[in-house]
Short mmCIF file of C-alpha atoms and ligand atoms in Angstrom, two decimals:
data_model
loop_
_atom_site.label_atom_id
_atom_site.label_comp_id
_atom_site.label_asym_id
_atom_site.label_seq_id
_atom_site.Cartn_x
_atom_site.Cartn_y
_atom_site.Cartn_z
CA UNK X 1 108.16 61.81 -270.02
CA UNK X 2 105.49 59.34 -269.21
CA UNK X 3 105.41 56.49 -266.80
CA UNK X 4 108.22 56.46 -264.53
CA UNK X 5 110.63 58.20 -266.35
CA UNK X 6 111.10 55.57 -269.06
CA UNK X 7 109.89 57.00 -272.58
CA UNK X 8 109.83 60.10 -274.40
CA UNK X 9 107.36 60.09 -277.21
CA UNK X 10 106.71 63.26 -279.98
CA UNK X 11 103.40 63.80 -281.53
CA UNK X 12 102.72 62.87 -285.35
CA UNK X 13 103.55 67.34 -285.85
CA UNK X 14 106.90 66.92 -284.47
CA UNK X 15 107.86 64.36 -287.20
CA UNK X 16 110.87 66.96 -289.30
CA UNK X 17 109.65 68.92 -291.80
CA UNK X 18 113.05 69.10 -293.49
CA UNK X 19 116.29 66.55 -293.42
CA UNK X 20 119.57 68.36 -292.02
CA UNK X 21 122.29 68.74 -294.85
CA UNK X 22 125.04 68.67 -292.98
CA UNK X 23 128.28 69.26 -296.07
CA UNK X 24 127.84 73.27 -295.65
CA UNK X 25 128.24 72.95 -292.13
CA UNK X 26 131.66 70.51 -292.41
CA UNK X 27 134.75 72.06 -291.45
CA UNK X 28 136.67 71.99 -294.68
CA UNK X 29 134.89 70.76 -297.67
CA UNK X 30 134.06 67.22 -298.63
CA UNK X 31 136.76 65.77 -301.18
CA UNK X 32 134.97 65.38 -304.33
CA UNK X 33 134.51 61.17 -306.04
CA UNK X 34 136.79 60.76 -308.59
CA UNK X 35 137.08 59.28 -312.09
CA UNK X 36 139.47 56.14 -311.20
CA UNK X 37 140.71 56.29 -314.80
CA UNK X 38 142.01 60.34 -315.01
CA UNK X 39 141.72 61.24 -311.00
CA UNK X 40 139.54 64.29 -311.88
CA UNK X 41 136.42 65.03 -310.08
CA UNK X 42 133.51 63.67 -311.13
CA UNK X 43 130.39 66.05 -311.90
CA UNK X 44 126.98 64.96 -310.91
CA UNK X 45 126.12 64.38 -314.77
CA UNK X 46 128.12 61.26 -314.69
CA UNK X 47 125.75 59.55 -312.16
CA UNK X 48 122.50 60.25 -314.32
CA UNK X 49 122.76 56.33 -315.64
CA UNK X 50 122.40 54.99 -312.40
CA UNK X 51 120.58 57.46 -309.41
CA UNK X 52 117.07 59.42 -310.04
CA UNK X 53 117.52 62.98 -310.92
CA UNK X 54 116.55 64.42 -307.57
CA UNK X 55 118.65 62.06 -305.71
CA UNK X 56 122.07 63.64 -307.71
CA UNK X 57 120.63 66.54 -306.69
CA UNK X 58 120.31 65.79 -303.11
CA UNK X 59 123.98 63.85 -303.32
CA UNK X 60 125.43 67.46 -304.10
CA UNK X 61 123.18 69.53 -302.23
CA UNK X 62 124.88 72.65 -300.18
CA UNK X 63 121.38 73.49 -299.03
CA UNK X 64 121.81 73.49 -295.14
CA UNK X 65 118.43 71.66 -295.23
CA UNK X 66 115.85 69.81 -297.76
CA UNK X 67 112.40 69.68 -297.65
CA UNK X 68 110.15 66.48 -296.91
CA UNK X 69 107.36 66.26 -298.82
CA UNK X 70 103.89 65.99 -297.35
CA UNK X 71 103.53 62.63 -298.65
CA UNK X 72 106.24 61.24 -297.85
CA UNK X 73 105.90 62.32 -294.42
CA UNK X 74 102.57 60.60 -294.22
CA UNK X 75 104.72 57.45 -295.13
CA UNK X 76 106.52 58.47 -292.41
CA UNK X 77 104.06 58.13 -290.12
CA UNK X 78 103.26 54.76 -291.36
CA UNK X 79 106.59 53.67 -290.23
CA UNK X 80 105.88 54.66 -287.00
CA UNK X 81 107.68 57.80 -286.97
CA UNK X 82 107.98 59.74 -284.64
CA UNK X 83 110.15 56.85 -282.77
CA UNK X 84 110.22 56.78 -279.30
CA UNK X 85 113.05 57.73 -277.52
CA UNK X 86 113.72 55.25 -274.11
CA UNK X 87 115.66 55.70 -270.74
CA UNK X 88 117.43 52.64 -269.85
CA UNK X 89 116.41 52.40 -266.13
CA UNK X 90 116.98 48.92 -265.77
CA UNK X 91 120.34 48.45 -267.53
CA UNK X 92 121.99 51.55 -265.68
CA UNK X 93 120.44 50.08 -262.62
CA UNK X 94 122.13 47.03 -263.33
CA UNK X 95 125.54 48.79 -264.20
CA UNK X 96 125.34 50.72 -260.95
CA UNK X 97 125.98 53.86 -263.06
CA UNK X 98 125.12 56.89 -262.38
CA UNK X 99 124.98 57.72 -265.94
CA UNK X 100 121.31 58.52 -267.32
CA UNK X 101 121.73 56.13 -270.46
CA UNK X 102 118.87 56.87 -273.41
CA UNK X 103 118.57 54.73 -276.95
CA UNK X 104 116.27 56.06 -279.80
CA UNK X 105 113.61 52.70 -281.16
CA UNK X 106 114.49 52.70 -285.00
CA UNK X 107 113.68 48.82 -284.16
CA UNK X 108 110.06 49.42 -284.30
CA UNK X 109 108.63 49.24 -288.33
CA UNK X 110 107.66 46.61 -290.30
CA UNK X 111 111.23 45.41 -290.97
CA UNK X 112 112.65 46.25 -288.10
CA UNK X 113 115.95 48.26 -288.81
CA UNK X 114 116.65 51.98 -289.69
CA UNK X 115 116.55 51.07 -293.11
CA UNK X 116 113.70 52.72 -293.98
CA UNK X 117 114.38 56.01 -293.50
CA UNK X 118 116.26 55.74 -296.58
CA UNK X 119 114.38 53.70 -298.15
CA UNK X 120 110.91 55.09 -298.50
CA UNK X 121 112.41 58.72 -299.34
CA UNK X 122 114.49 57.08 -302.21
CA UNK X 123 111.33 55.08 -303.10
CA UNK X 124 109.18 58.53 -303.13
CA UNK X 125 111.69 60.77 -305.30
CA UNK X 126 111.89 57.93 -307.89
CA UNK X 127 108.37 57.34 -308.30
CA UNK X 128 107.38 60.96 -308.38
CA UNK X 129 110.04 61.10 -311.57
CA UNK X 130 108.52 58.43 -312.97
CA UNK X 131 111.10 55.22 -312.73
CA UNK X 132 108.95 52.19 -312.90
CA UNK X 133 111.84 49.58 -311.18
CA UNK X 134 114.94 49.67 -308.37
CA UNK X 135 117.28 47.75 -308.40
CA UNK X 136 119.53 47.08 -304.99
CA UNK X 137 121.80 44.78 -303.52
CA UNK X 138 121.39 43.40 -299.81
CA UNK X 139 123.74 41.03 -297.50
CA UNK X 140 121.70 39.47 -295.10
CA UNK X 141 118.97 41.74 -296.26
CA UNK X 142 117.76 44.04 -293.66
CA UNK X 143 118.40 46.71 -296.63
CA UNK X 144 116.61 44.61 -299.53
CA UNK X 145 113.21 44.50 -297.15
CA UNK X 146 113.69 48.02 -296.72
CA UNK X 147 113.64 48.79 -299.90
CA UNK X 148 110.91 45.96 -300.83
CA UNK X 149 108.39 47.72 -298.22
CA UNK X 150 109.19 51.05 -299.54
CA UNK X 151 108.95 50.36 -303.69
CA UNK X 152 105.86 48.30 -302.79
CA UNK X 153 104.25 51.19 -300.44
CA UNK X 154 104.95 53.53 -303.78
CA UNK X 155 103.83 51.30 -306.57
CA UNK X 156 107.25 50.25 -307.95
CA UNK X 157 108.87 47.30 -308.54
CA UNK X 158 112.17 45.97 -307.07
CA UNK X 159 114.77 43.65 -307.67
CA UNK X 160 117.37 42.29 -305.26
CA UNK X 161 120.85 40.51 -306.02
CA UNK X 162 121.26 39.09 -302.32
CA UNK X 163 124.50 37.50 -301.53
CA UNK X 164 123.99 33.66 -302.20
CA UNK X 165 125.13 32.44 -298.15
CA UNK X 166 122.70 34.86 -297.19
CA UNK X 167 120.27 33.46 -299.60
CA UNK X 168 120.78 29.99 -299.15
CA UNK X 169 121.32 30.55 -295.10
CA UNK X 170 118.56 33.55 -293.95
CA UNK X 171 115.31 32.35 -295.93
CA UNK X 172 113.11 34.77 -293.61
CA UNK X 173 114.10 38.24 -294.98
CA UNK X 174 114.29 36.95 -298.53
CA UNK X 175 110.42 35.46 -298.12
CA UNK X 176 109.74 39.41 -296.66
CA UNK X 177 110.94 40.85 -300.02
CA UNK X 178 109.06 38.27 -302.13
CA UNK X 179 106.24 39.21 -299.71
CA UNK X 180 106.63 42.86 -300.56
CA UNK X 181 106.21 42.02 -303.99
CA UNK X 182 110.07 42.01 -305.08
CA UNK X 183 112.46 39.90 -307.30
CA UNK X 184 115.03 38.76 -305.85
CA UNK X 185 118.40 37.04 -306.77
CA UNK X 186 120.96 34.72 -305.35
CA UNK X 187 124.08 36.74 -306.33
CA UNK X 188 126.23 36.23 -308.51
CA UNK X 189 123.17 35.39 -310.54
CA UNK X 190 122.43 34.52 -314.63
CA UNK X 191 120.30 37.84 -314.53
CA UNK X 192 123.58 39.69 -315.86
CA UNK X 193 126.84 39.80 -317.87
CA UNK X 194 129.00 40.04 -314.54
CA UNK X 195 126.99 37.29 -312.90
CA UNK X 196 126.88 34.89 -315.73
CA UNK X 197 131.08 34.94 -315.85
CA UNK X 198 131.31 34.61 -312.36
CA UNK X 199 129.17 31.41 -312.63
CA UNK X 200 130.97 30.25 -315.29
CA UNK X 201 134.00 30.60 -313.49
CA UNK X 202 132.52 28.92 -310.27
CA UNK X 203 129.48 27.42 -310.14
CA UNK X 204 129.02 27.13 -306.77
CA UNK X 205 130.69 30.96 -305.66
CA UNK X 206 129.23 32.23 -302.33
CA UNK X 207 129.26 35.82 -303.10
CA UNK X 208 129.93 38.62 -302.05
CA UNK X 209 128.22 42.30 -301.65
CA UNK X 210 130.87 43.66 -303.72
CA UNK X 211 129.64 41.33 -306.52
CA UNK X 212 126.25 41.92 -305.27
CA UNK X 213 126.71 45.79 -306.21
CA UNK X 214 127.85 45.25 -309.41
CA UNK X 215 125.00 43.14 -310.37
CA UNK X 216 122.74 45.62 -309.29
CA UNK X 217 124.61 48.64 -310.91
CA UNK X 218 124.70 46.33 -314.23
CA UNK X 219 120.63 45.99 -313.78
CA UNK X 220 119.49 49.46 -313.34
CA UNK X 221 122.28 50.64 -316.71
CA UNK X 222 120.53 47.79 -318.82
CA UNK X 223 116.76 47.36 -317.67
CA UNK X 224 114.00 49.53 -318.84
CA UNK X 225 112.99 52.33 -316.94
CA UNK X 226 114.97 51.16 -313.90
CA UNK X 227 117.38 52.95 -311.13
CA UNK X 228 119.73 51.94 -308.77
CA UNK X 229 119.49 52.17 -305.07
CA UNK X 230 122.13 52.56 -302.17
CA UNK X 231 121.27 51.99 -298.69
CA UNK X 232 124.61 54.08 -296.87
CA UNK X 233 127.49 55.81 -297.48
CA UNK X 234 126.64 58.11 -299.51
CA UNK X 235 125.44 61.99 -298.96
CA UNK X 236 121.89 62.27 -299.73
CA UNK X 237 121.01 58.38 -297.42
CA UNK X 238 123.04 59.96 -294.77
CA UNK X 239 120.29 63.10 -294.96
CA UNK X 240 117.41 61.30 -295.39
CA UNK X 241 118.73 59.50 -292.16
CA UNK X 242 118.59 62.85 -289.91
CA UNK X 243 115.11 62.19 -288.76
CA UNK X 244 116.54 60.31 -286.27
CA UNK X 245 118.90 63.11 -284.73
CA UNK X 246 116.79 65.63 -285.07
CA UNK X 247 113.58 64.06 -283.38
CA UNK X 248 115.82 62.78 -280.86
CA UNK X 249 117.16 66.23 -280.16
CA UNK X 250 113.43 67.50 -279.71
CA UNK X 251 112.87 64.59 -277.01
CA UNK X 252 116.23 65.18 -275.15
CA UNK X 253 115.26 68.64 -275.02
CA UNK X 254 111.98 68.51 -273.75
CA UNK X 255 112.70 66.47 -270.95
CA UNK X 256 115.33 68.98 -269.92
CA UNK X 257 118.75 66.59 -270.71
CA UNK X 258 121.64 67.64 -272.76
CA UNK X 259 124.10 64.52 -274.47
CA UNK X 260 127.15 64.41 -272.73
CA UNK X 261 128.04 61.83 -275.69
CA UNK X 262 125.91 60.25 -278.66
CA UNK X 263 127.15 56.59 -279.67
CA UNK X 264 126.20 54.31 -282.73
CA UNK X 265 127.45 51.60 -284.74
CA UNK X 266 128.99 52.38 -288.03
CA UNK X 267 128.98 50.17 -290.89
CA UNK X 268 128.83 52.27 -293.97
CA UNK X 269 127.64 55.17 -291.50
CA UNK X 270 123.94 56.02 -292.15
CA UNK X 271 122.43 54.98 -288.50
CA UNK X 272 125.34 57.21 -286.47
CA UNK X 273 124.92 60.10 -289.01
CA UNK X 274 121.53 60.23 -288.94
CA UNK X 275 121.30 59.99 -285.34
CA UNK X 276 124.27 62.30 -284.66
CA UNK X 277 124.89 64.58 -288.05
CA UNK X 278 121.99 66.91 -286.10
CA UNK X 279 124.02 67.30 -283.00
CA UNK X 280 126.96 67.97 -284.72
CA UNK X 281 125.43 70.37 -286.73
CA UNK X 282 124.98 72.09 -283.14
CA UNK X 283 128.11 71.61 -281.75
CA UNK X 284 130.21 73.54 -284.61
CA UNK X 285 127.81 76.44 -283.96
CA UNK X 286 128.94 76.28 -280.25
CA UNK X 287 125.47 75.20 -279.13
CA UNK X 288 126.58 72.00 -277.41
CA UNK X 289 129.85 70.14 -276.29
CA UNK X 290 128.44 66.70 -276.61
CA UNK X 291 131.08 64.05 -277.87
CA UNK X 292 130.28 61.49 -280.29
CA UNK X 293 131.10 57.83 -280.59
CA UNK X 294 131.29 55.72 -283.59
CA UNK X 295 131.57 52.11 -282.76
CA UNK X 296 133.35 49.40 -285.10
CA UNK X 297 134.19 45.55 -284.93
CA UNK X 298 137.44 44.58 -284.02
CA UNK X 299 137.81 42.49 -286.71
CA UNK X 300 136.79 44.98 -289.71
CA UNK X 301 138.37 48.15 -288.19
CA UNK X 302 137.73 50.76 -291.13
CA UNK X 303 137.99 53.69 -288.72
CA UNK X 304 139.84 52.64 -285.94
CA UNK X 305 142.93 51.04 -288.13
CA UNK X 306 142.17 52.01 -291.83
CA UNK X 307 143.76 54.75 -293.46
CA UNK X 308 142.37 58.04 -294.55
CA UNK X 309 142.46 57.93 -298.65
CA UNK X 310 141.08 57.42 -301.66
CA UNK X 311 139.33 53.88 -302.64
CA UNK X 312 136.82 52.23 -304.70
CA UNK X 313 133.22 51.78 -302.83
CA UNK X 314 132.72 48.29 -304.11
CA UNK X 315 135.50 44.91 -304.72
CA UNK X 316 134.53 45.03 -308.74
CA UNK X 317 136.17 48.68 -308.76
CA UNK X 318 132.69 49.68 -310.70
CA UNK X 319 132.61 53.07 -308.91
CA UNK X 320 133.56 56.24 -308.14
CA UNK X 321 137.16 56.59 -306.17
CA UNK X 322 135.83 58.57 -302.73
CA UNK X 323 138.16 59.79 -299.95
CA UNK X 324 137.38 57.47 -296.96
CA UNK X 325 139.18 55.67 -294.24
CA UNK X 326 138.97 52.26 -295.97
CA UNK X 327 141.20 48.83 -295.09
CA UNK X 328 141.16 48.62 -299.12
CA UNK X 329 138.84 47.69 -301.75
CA UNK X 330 140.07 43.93 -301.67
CA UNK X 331 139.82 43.33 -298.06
CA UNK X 332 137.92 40.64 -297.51
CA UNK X 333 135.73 41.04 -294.21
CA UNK X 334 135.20 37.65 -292.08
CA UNK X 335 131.98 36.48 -291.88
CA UNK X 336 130.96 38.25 -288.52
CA UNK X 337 127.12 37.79 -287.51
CA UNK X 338 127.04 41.86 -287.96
CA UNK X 339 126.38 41.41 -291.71
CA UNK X 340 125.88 45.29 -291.93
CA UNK X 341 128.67 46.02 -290.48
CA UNK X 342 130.96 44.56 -292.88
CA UNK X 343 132.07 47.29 -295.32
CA UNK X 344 135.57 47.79 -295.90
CA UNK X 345 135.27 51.86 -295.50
CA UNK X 346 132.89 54.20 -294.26
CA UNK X 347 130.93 56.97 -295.50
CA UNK X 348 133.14 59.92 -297.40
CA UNK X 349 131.39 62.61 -294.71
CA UNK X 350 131.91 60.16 -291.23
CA UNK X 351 135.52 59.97 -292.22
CA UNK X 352 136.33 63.57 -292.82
CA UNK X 353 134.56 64.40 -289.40
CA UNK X 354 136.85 61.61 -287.90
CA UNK X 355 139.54 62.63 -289.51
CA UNK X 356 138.99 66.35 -287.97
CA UNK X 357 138.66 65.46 -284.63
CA UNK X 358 135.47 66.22 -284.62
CA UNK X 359 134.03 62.02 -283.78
CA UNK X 360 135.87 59.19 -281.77
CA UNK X 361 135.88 55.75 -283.03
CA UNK X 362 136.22 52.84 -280.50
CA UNK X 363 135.98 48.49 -282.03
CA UNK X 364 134.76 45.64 -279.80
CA UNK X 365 135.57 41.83 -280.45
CA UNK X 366 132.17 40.51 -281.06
CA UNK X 367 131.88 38.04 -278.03
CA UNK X 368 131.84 41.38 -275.81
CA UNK X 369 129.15 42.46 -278.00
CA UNK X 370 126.54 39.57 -277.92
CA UNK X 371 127.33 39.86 -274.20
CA UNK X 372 126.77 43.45 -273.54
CA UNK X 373 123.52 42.47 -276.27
CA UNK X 374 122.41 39.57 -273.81
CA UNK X 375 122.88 41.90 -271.01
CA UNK X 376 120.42 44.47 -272.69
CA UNK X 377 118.07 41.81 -273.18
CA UNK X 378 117.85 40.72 -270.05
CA UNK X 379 117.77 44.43 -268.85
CA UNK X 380 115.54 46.14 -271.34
CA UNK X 381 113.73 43.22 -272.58
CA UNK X 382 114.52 43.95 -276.11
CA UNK X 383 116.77 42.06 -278.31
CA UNK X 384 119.35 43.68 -280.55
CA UNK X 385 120.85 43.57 -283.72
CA UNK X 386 124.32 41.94 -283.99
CA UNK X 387 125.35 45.42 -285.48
CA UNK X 388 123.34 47.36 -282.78
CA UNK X 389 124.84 45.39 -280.14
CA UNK X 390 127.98 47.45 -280.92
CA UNK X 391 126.77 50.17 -279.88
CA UNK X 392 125.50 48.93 -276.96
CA UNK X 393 128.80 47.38 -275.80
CA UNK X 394 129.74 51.43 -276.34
CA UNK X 395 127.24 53.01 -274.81
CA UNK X 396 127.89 50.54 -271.58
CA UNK X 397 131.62 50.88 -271.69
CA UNK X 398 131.12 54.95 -271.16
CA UNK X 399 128.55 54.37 -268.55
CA UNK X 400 131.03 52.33 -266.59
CA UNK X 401 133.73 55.23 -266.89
CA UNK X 402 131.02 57.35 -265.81
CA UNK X 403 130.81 54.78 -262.45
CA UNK X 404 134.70 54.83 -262.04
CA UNK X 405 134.54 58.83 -262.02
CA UNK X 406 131.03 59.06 -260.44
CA UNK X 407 129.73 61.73 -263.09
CA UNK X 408 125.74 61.78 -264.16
CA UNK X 409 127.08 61.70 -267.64
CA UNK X 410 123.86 61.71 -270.15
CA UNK X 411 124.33 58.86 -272.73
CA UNK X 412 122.15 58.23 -275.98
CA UNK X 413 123.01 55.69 -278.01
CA UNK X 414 121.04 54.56 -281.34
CA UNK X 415 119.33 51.46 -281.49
CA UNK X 416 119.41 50.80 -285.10
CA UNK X 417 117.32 47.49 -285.45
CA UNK X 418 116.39 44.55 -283.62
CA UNK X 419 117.86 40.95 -283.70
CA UNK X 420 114.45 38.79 -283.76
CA UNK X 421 115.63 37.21 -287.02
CA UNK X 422 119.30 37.31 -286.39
CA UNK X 423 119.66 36.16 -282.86
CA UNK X 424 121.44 32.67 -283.50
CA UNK X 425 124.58 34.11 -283.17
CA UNK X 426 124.39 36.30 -279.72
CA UNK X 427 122.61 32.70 -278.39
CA UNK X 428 125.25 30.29 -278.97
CA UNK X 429 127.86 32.53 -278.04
CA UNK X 430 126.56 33.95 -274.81
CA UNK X 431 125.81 31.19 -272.65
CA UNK X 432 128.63 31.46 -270.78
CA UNK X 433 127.78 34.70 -269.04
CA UNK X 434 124.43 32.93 -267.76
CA UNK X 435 125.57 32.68 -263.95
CA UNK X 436 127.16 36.56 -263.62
CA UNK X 437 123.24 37.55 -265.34
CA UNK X 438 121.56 35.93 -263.33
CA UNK X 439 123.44 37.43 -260.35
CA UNK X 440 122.69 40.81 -261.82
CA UNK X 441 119.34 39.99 -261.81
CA UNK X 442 118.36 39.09 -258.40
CA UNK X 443 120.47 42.51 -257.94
CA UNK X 444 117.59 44.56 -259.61
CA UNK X 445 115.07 43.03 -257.24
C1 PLP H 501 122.63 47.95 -291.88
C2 PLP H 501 122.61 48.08 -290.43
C3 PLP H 501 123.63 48.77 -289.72
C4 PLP H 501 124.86 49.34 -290.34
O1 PLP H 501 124.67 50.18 -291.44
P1 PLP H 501 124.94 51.76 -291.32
O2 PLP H 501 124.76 52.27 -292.69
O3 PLP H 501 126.35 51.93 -290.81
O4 PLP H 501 123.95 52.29 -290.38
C5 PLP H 501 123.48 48.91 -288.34
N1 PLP H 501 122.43 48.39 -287.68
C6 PLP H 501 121.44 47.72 -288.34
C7 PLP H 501 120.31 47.17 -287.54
C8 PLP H 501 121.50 47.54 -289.72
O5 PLP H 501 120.52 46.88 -290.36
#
């Protein structure tokens, strides 16, 4: 701890050696994907068209962990990894908590989000197979400049379907990509069979991520050399995600704290199980009683109001069925500002844990968001996300129970990304709350 008690910050040897695995550690075993056609489980063999070898492997992995390869951890590094982890002096200060509130910086790469994490591992695997190309869908593309760094940092190339508002609407990410050195697509597109009907259909269709997906899935089966990419959900992103956790175990630890609870903001799931699979892991041995938090919009409420089943991942019903809590394949999320957060389920391995007990799941409307966001801003100086300032509005609500029952309660909470090319939407919705911030911070004087 370093300067006032306000940062923890690992050396470049503390970076993991391994990701954490957590599907031997579950409590009962995951529910296999299955064929929509016959029900039967799907083998591994059946994804070959579509994911790199090693990433099947991964997918199905019981290993309770998987190496990192020295190369990719140098990429690692790159990133800026080890992140820093931060004490939020300032916003408990302006809470009047006496919570000790903490948030992990997966804000500070080159593009800003998590996303990377993923991203350069799935970029490394393929390129040590040899696949020349990836091909990915993106919303407002936080994941297609993930991906665009991370192909680009390993000499591949990339192609992106990104949903045509997006497109049309959020020109910076999309000039990122092209920066990065990747194709990229309004979607639906003429690039493919899928896209070209759509079009034909509507010439003037929005689109959707769902349509996105199957663009991209229809792109890696056809093009030469080429693979598909996923940026959540699934097992082996949810791994490669763990860095986060497990570094920010290290730091809690060697500043002497323990998590009395662990929050995030779940889309498909990837930042809260990377951030809290570790922990977890932990708290089934018996090492710790931390709780965990997984926090949702009100308006797409997978985990708070969806049901526990199986579903198709995507709208075009293109893949696997997987046992999720899910509001439905055709649910049609509104178009919140927390573009990653609108997935109609949630990762196969989040659910189950939910579904045990084992996680809570709480959903905010998303003006109390952007406010608790605008709060942290003018707090912290930083400015979130629209999806991390869910997690925020979490992390704030516990630190207020923890005023109301005057417990120290430790809080970490994951600050997936920040909102410097998003932040149109928390600014024209917050002004409201100038007078009570401004109160608050004459307070802090
Ligand atoms: C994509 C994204 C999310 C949500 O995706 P998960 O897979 O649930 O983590 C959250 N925060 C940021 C900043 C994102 O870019």
């Amino acid at each position: 701890m370093e300067n006032g008690a306000m940062r923890v910050l690992l050396d470049t040897e503390d970076l993991p050696r391994t990701y954490y695995n957590i599907l031997p550690d579950l409590p009962v075993p995951l529910p296999p994907p299955l064929n929509p056609a016959t029900r039967e489980p799907i083998g591994p063999e059946a994804l070959a068209p579509i994911f790199p070898k090693e990433i099947i492997r991964q997918e199905v992995s019981q290993n309770p962990r998987e190496p990192i390869p020295e190369e990719l951890r140098s990429a690692y590094v790159r990133l800026g990894r080890p992140t820093p982890l931060y004490r939020a002096t300032r916003l408990e200060k302006f809470l009047g908590t006496p919570a000790r509130i903490y948030y992990k910086r997966e804000d500070l790469n080159p593009v800003g989000s998590h996303k990377p994490n993923t991203a350069i591992a799935q970029a490394y695997f393929a390129m040590r197979e040899g696949v020349e190309r990836l091909s990915t869908e993106t919303g407002a593309g936080q994941w297609g400049s993930a991906l665009a760094y991370s192909t680009n940092y390993f000499g591949l190339k990339c192609t992106v379907f990104m949903v045509r508002v997006s497109y049309d609407q959020k020109p910076y990410r999309k000039h990122l990509m092209h920066l990065f050195g990747a194709e990229v697509f309004p979607s639906p597109s003429d690039r493919t069979n899928y896209g070209r009907k759509l079009l034909e259909n509507n010439g003037h269709s929005p689109g959707s991520l769902g349509i996105a997906i199957s663009e991209a899935l229809e792109a890696a089966v056809t093009g030469t050399n080429t693979k598909y990419s996923l940026g959540s959900v699934l097992n082996h992103v949810l791994m490669h995600q763990t860095v986060i956790g497990q570094e920010t175990l290290l730091q809690l630890r060697s500043i002497d704290e323990t998590p009395d609870v662990m929050v995030g903001s779940v889309g498909g799931g990837s930042n809260f199980a990377g951030f809290t699979f570790p922990a977890i892991g932990e708290r089934m041995k018996g090492k710790l009683d931390t709780r965990f938090v997984a926090v949702e919009p009100e308006t797409i409420p997978s985990l708070t109001r969806g049901k526990y089943e199986y579903d198709f991942g995507d709208t075009a019903e293109m893949t696997p069925l997987m046992k999720m809590y899910t509001l439905g394949h055709a649910f049609m999320p509104p178009a919140i500002h927390a573009g990653g957060l609108r997935y109609h389920g949630a990762a196969p391995s989040v659910s189950l844990l939910l579904h045990e007990g084992i996680i809570e799941a709480r959903a905010f409307d998303q003006l109390s968001t952007f406010e608790a966001g605008a709060m942290f801003a003018r707090t912290e100086g930083i400015v979130p996300a629209p999806e991390t300032c869910h997690a925020i509005k979490g992390a704030i609500e516990l630190a207020l129970e923890a005023k109301r029952q005057n417990e120290p309660k430790v809080i970490a909470f994951n600050f997936s990304g920040h909102g410097l090319l998003d932040f149109s939407g928390i600014a024209s919705k917050i002004q409201s709350s100038e007078t009570s911030t401004a109160r608050g911070r004459n307070r802090m004087n």
